[in-house]
Amino acid sequence: MTAISVQNMNVWFGTGALRADAVLDVSFDVNEGEIFGLVGESGSGKSTILRAMVGLVPTWSGTMQIAGETLGKKRSQAFFGNVQMVFQDPYASLHPRHTVDRVLSEVMRLHGIADVDERIVQLLDDVGLGAGFRFRYPHQLSGGQRQRVAIARALAPKPTILLLDEPTSALDVSVQAEILNLLADLQQSQGLTYIMVSHDLGVVGHLCKRIAVMKDGEFVEVLSVEAMRRLEASHAYTKHLLASSIQSVS
Amino acid sequence: MSSEFGLRDWLLSEEPSSRRQAALSSWYNGWLRFRSNTLAMVGLCVLILIIFAAIFAPVLATHDQFAQDLGQRLLRPGVDGHLFGTDGLGRDIYSRVLYGARISLYIVLLVAMVAPLLGLIVGTVAGYAGGWVDIILMRITDIFLAFPRLILALAFVAALGAGIENAVLAISLTAWPPYARIARAETLTIRNSDYIHAIRLQGAGPMRIVTRHIWPLCISSLVVRVTLDMAGIILTAAGLGFLGLGAQPPSPEWGAMISDGRAYILDSWWVATIPGLAIFSISLAFNLLGDGLRDVLDPKDNGS
Amino acid sequence: MIEPLLNVENLWVRFPSRNADFDAVRGVSFTLGQERLGIVGESGSGKSLTGRALLRLIQSPGIVEADRMTLHGENILHASEARMRQLRGGQISMIMQDPKFSLNPVMSVGQQMSEALRAHKKVSKSQARIQTIKMLDEVAIRDPERVFDLFPHEVSGGMGQRIMIAMMLLPNPKILIADEPTSALDVSVQIQVLDIMDKLVRDRGMGLIFISHDLNLVAKFCDRIIIMYAGRIVETCKASELRQAKHPYTLGLLNSVPNLEHPRDRLDVLKRDPAWRDAPSVSACQ
């Protein structure tokens, strides 16, 4: 079943002469339980797509259907209970004055979830932190631990869709591996649908089955990870991207 | 002994086990940092001393603050049991300064409650809402900023009538714009951060975001600014008192006392100097305290 | 034996704090000849501080201690601040992670470069301009005369980093320290910038210290690799022999990178052994 359907999406910033188009006529479908990847360089518009989907960027046109709901300008509370996002920089995505406990309990209260105490312990367990981290402040956590808290926050309202905006690019490779494993496990155990944005083909190729390559706001190509591994790219830009990625890991 | 160490360890624990412990330990860490700043500690001590003097003024005072004795007027400090001498009406300056501390602290506390709160509300709402709300609120702020503070306060007092409460109100109404500016600037940097985006994605409304997420981050810089402004507030209050628009005689407000001493400044220096020193020490104490608080509260070097 | 360009013995970087001193770099020893030396480690491993300590750029209250720290046999541990200013840029240059923060936003690129040159070499203004433009050309910037007059915000990240390289190499230093020079750049630009840096360093017979968290990148562009963990060197090897590395930390780093060509269901996760922290630092002298 289709979880996400985006048709002819355009996103822009500014108006009049200052208008800059960030995303141009992008269409894609993501099935339930699928992991879809968006790859491109900085400024290619890949994060903007996610931000328009959750309503952080209001200036978009086209049609978006997420979890059966056709999206307008406003997002309902039910939408936020169903679709959540994990941000790139774990150092910037947690409120510096709130403990882990406060972050998670506030989210649950917003979604009207009962038995907060039990759920928090459960969530911290799910993301591999354990209850000992419950009353810590962000500055008492490492980058990887912060990202786990951010993932726990996203999972708190029991969503079915997670949008991952470069979730590991600010982390060390060894920590990145832990987070990628965690994301894979969560996807398996909870049957989540992911859209994952990254500039790193290795990371996207590890998790995603289908990958869209973006350049200057447009999809240049959508291909399966197997095709990518066989280097069966048809577009010149994808070839270039593949060449530089393969070169850097050889 | 061991229980004391236990408490310290409990407070410094990296793994707090309850909400209360987490909050207390973050306070304790702030206190430790504050304590290592000697000058700020000096400021705090002076301030505690002044508060102490204000509370126990009836016990510490040697004379009635209002009792006049024209036969004993303009006595030098130390003469006839008048520690700081007497003023032009023969009132004991030491006792009056003690009681004056009550008035000064009262003014400072009232202003410190009203002005930053007003500034915080205006600034954060303007910063978070943006658009025309921002434009209207900030232009109003600019209008208030454009007036010289003392003149504006004078105008308010003239309109409302002289007296301490009106002086406080006037000072508050002139003191909030800088706080609004600071709060707005902070809000502008905070509102686009990922943690605000994250809570928006949980469906939190603007009211909750402003009060629960933005205020806690603005308050630290406002608190610092308030303590640094305390000196100015006291001086404005003293200035109003000096001009006869603040506390009314015979109330022992420090500014009014200086004003009284003006007539004798060449022959009897102590009449104006002693309350002047009192204003100086409380201003300095607040300044030092503010500097120390800035080091503790600055989120930039908080943690890591 | 020829004296190496740089000789460091038992380098410590220490930050005193309220509770206990924090040792960020703990007894690191290495030499640098006319070669490309990579320093790899995770954030907090002390790799960047090692690079900064060589230039004595550790900010107070940090303390740098060493048994020996020499550049061409000259003691730089106790050199005067004035002498250090001559050496920085003149003998040892450093490229930081993000060109946006290293370039002055209110001066044109060319102005900054010729000023940097004139701070170390006695050349006339017009001579400096000619040399600057020639250098910009060498880092593969098309139309260097136009770029000379651009301001930092007008150039892209990749070009900015090439400009930084040009600026740092202009006074002909003997050693270049590159601290994560490409981690702020896109993958496709990364390789290009590194290729340019690599070629220039080799042509001039300089010593390069390449600090990065990316083991594979370092292996590709360096002759020798130092792997740091918790302020110590846990292993050192030739880049070509990286695949035969023995230390579990090195292996862990290698295996935790997701690889497009060799997919795995699960990535290997590093199991940190507290003993790594306490083991003595390996010497990387040659």
CSV table of N, CA and C in Angstrom, one decimal, chain A residues 51 54 56 77 80 84-85 87 92-99 101-102 106-107 110-111 117 132 134-137 139-140 153 157, chain B residues 13-19 22-23 26 193-195 197-204 208 212-213 216-217 220 297 299 302-304:
chain,number,residue,atom,x,y,z
A,51,ARG,N,11.1,19.0,4.6
A,51,ARG,CA,10.5,20.1,5.4
A,51,ARG,C,9.2,20.6,4.9
A,54,VAL,N,6.4,18.1,6.2
A,54,VAL,CA,5.9,18.2,7.5
A,54,VAL,C,5.4,19.6,7.8
A,56,LEU,N,7.1,22.6,7.6
A,56,LEU,CA,8.1,23.6,8.1
A,56,LEU,C,8.3,24.7,7.0
A,77,GLN,N,-3.1,17.4,14.2
A,77,GLN,CA,-2.4,16.7,15.3
A,77,GLN,C,-2.2,15.2,14.9
A,80,PHE,N,0.8,14.7,12.9
A,80,PHE,CA,2.1,14.7,13.6
A,80,PHE,C,2.2,13.4,14.5
A,84,GLN,N,6.9,11.6,11.7
A,84,GLN,CA,7.8,12.3,12.5
A,84,GLN,C,9.1,12.5,11.8
A,85,MET,N,10.0,13.4,12.3
A,85,MET,CA,11.2,13.7,11.6
A,85,MET,C,12.4,13.6,12.6
A,87,PHE,N,16.3,15.1,12.9
A,87,PHE,CA,17.1,16.1,12.3
A,87,PHE,C,18.6,15.8,12.2
A,92,ALA,N,21.9,20.4,17.9
A,92,ALA,CA,21.0,21.5,17.8
A,92,ALA,C,19.6,21.1,17.9
A,93,SER,N,19.3,19.8,18.0
A,93,SER,CA,17.9,19.4,17.9
A,93,SER,C,17.3,19.1,19.3
A,94,LEU,N,18.1,19.2,20.3
A,94,LEU,CA,17.5,19.1,21.7
A,94,LEU,C,17.6,20.4,22.4
A,95,HIS,N,16.5,20.7,23.1
A,95,HIS,CA,16.5,21.9,23.9
A,95,HIS,C,17.5,21.9,25.0
A,96,PRO,N,18.4,22.9,25.1
A,96,PRO,CA,19.6,22.8,26.0
A,96,PRO,C,19.2,22.8,27.5
A,97,ARG,N,18.0,23.2,27.8
A,97,ARG,CA,17.6,23.3,29.2
A,97,ARG,C,16.6,22.3,29.6
A,98,HIS,N,16.3,21.3,28.7
A,98,HIS,CA,15.3,20.3,29.1
A,98,HIS,C,16.0,19.0,29.2
A,99,THR,N,15.6,18.3,30.3
A,99,THR,CA,16.1,16.9,30.4
A,99,THR,C,15.4,16.0,29.4
A,101,ASP,N,13.9,13.4,30.1
A,101,ASP,CA,12.5,13.1,30.6
A,101,ASP,C,11.5,14.1,30.2
A,102,ARG,N,11.9,15.4,30.3
A,102,ARG,CA,11.0,16.5,30.0
A,102,ARG,C,10.6,16.5,28.5
A,106,GLU,N,6.8,15.7,27.5
A,106,GLU,CA,6.0,16.8,26.8
A,106,GLU,C,5.4,16.3,25.5
A,107,VAL,N,6.2,15.6,24.8
A,107,VAL,CA,5.7,15.0,23.5
A,107,VAL,C,4.5,14.2,23.8
A,110,LEU,N,1.4,16.1,24.6
A,110,LEU,CA,0.9,16.8,23.5
A,110,LEU,C,0.0,15.8,22.7
A,111,HIS,N,0.4,14.5,22.7
A,111,HIS,CA,-0.4,13.6,21.9
A,111,HIS,C,-1.4,12.8,22.7
A,117,ASP,N,5.2,7.5,32.3
A,117,ASP,CA,6.4,7.0,32.9
A,117,ASP,C,6.8,5.7,32.3
A,132,GLY,N,18.7,4.9,32.8
A,132,GLY,CA,19.7,5.7,33.5
A,132,GLY,C,19.9,7.1,32.9
A,134,ARG,N,17.5,8.9,31.7
A,134,ARG,CA,16.2,9.6,31.7
A,134,ARG,C,16.3,11.1,32.2
A,135,PHE,N,17.1,11.3,33.2
A,135,PHE,CA,17.0,12.7,33.8
A,135,PHE,C,18.3,13.5,33.5
A,136,ARG,N,18.9,13.1,32.4
A,136,ARG,CA,20.1,13.9,32.0
A,136,ARG,C,19.8,15.1,31.1
A,137,TYR,N,20.6,16.0,31.1
A,137,TYR,CA,20.5,17.2,30.2
A,137,TYR,C,21.3,16.9,29.0
A,139,HIS,N,23.7,18.3,27.6
A,139,HIS,CA,25.2,18.5,27.6
A,139,HIS,C,25.8,17.4,28.4
A,140,GLN,N,25.0,16.5,29.0
A,140,GLN,CA,25.6,15.3,29.7
A,140,GLN,C,25.6,14.1,28.7
A,153,ARG,N,12.3,10.7,20.7
A,153,ARG,CA,11.3,11.7,20.6
A,153,ARG,C,10.4,11.5,19.4
A,157,PRO,N,5.2,9.5,19.7
A,157,PRO,CA,3.8,9.4,19.4
A,157,PRO,C,3.4,8.2,18.6
B,13,SER,N,26.1,14.0,40.5
B,13,SER,CA,26.0,12.8,39.8
B,13,SER,C,25.7,13.1,38.3
B,14,GLU,N,26.4,12.3,37.4
B,14,GLU,CA,26.2,12.4,36.0
B,14,GLU,C,24.9,11.7,35.6
B,15,GLU,N,24.4,10.9,36.5
B,15,GLU,CA,23.2,10.0,36.2
B,15,GLU,C,22.1,10.2,37.2
B,16,PRO,N,21.5,11.4,37.2
B,16,PRO,CA,20.4,11.7,38.2
B,16,PRO,C,19.3,10.7,38.0
B,17,SER,N,18.6,10.4,39.1
B,17,SER,CA,17.6,9.3,39.0
B,17,SER,C,16.2,9.9,39.3
B,18,SER,N,16.1,11.2,39.4
B,18,SER,CA,14.7,11.7,39.5
B,18,SER,C,14.8,13.2,39.0
B,19,ARG,N,13.6,13.7,38.7
B,19,ARG,CA,13.5,15.0,38.2
B,19,ARG,C,14.1,16.0,39.2
B,22,ALA,N,17.9,16.0,39.2
B,22,ALA,CA,18.4,16.6,37.9
B,22,ALA,C,18.4,18.1,38.1
B,23,ALA,N,17.3,18.7,38.6
B,23,ALA,CA,17.1,20.1,38.7
B,23,ALA,C,18.1,20.6,39.8
B,26,SER,N,21.7,20.7,38.6
B,26,SER,CA,22.0,21.7,37.7
B,26,SER,C,22.2,23.0,38.4
B,193,SER,N,15.8,27.2,15.3
B,193,SER,CA,16.7,26.0,15.6
B,193,SER,C,15.9,24.7,15.5
B,194,ASP,N,16.6,23.7,15.4
B,194,ASP,CA,15.9,22.4,15.2
B,194,ASP,C,15.1,22.0,16.4
B,195,TYR,N,15.5,22.3,17.6
B,195,TYR,CA,14.6,21.9,18.7
B,195,TYR,C,13.3,22.5,18.7
B,197,HIS,N,11.8,23.5,15.8
B,197,HIS,CA,11.1,22.8,14.7
B,197,HIS,C,10.6,21.4,15.2
B,198,ALA,N,11.4,20.8,16.0
B,198,ALA,CA,11.0,19.4,16.5
B,198,ALA,C,9.7,19.5,17.3
B,199,ILE,N,9.6,20.5,18.2
B,199,ILE,CA,8.4,20.6,19.0
B,199,ILE,C,7.2,21.0,18.2
B,200,ARG,N,7.5,21.8,17.2
B,200,ARG,CA,6.4,22.2,16.3
B,200,ARG,C,5.9,20.9,15.6
B,201,LEU,N,6.8,20.0,15.2
B,201,LEU,CA,6.4,18.8,14.6
B,201,LEU,C,5.6,17.9,15.5
B,202,GLN,N,5.6,18.2,16.8
B,202,GLN,CA,4.8,17.4,17.7
B,202,GLN,C,3.4,18.1,17.9
B,203,GLY,N,3.2,19.1,17.1
B,203,GLY,CA,1.9,19.8,17.1
B,203,GLY,C,1.7,20.8,18.2
B,204,ALA,N,2.9,21.3,18.8
B,204,ALA,CA,2.7,22.3,19.9
B,204,ALA,C,2.3,23.6,19.3
B,208,ARG,N,2.6,27.6,23.7
B,208,ARG,CA,3.4,26.7,24.4
B,208,ARG,C,4.9,26.8,24.0
B,212,ARG,N,7.1,27.9,27.1
B,212,ARG,CA,7.8,26.7,27.6
B,212,ARG,C,9.2,26.5,27.0
B,213,HIS,N,9.4,27.0,25.8
B,213,HIS,CA,10.7,26.6,25.1
B,213,HIS,C,11.5,27.8,24.8
B,216,PRO,N,12.6,30.1,28.7
B,216,PRO,CA,13.7,29.6,29.6
B,216,PRO,C,15.0,30.0,29.0
B,217,LEU,N,15.1,30.1,27.7
B,217,LEU,CA,16.4,30.5,27.1
B,217,LEU,C,16.7,32.0,27.1
B,220,SER,N,17.8,33.8,31.0
B,220,SER,CA,19.1,33.9,31.6
B,220,SER,C,19.7,35.2,31.1
B,297,LEU,N,25.1,31.7,33.6
B,297,LEU,CA,23.9,31.5,32.9
B,297,LEU,C,24.1,31.4,31.4
B,299,PRO,N,24.3,30.4,28.1
B,299,PRO,CA,24.1,29.0,27.5
B,299,PRO,C,25.3,28.5,26.7
B,302,ASN,N,27.6,26.7,28.7
B,302,ASN,CA,27.0,25.8,29.7
B,302,ASN,C,27.2,24.4,29.3
B,303,GLY,N,27.9,23.7,30.1
B,303,GLY,CA,28.1,22.2,29.9
B,303,GLY,C,29.2,21.9,28.9
B,304,SER,N,29.1,20.8,28.3
B,304,SER,CA,30.1,20.2,27.4
B,304,SER,C,31.6,20.5,27.8
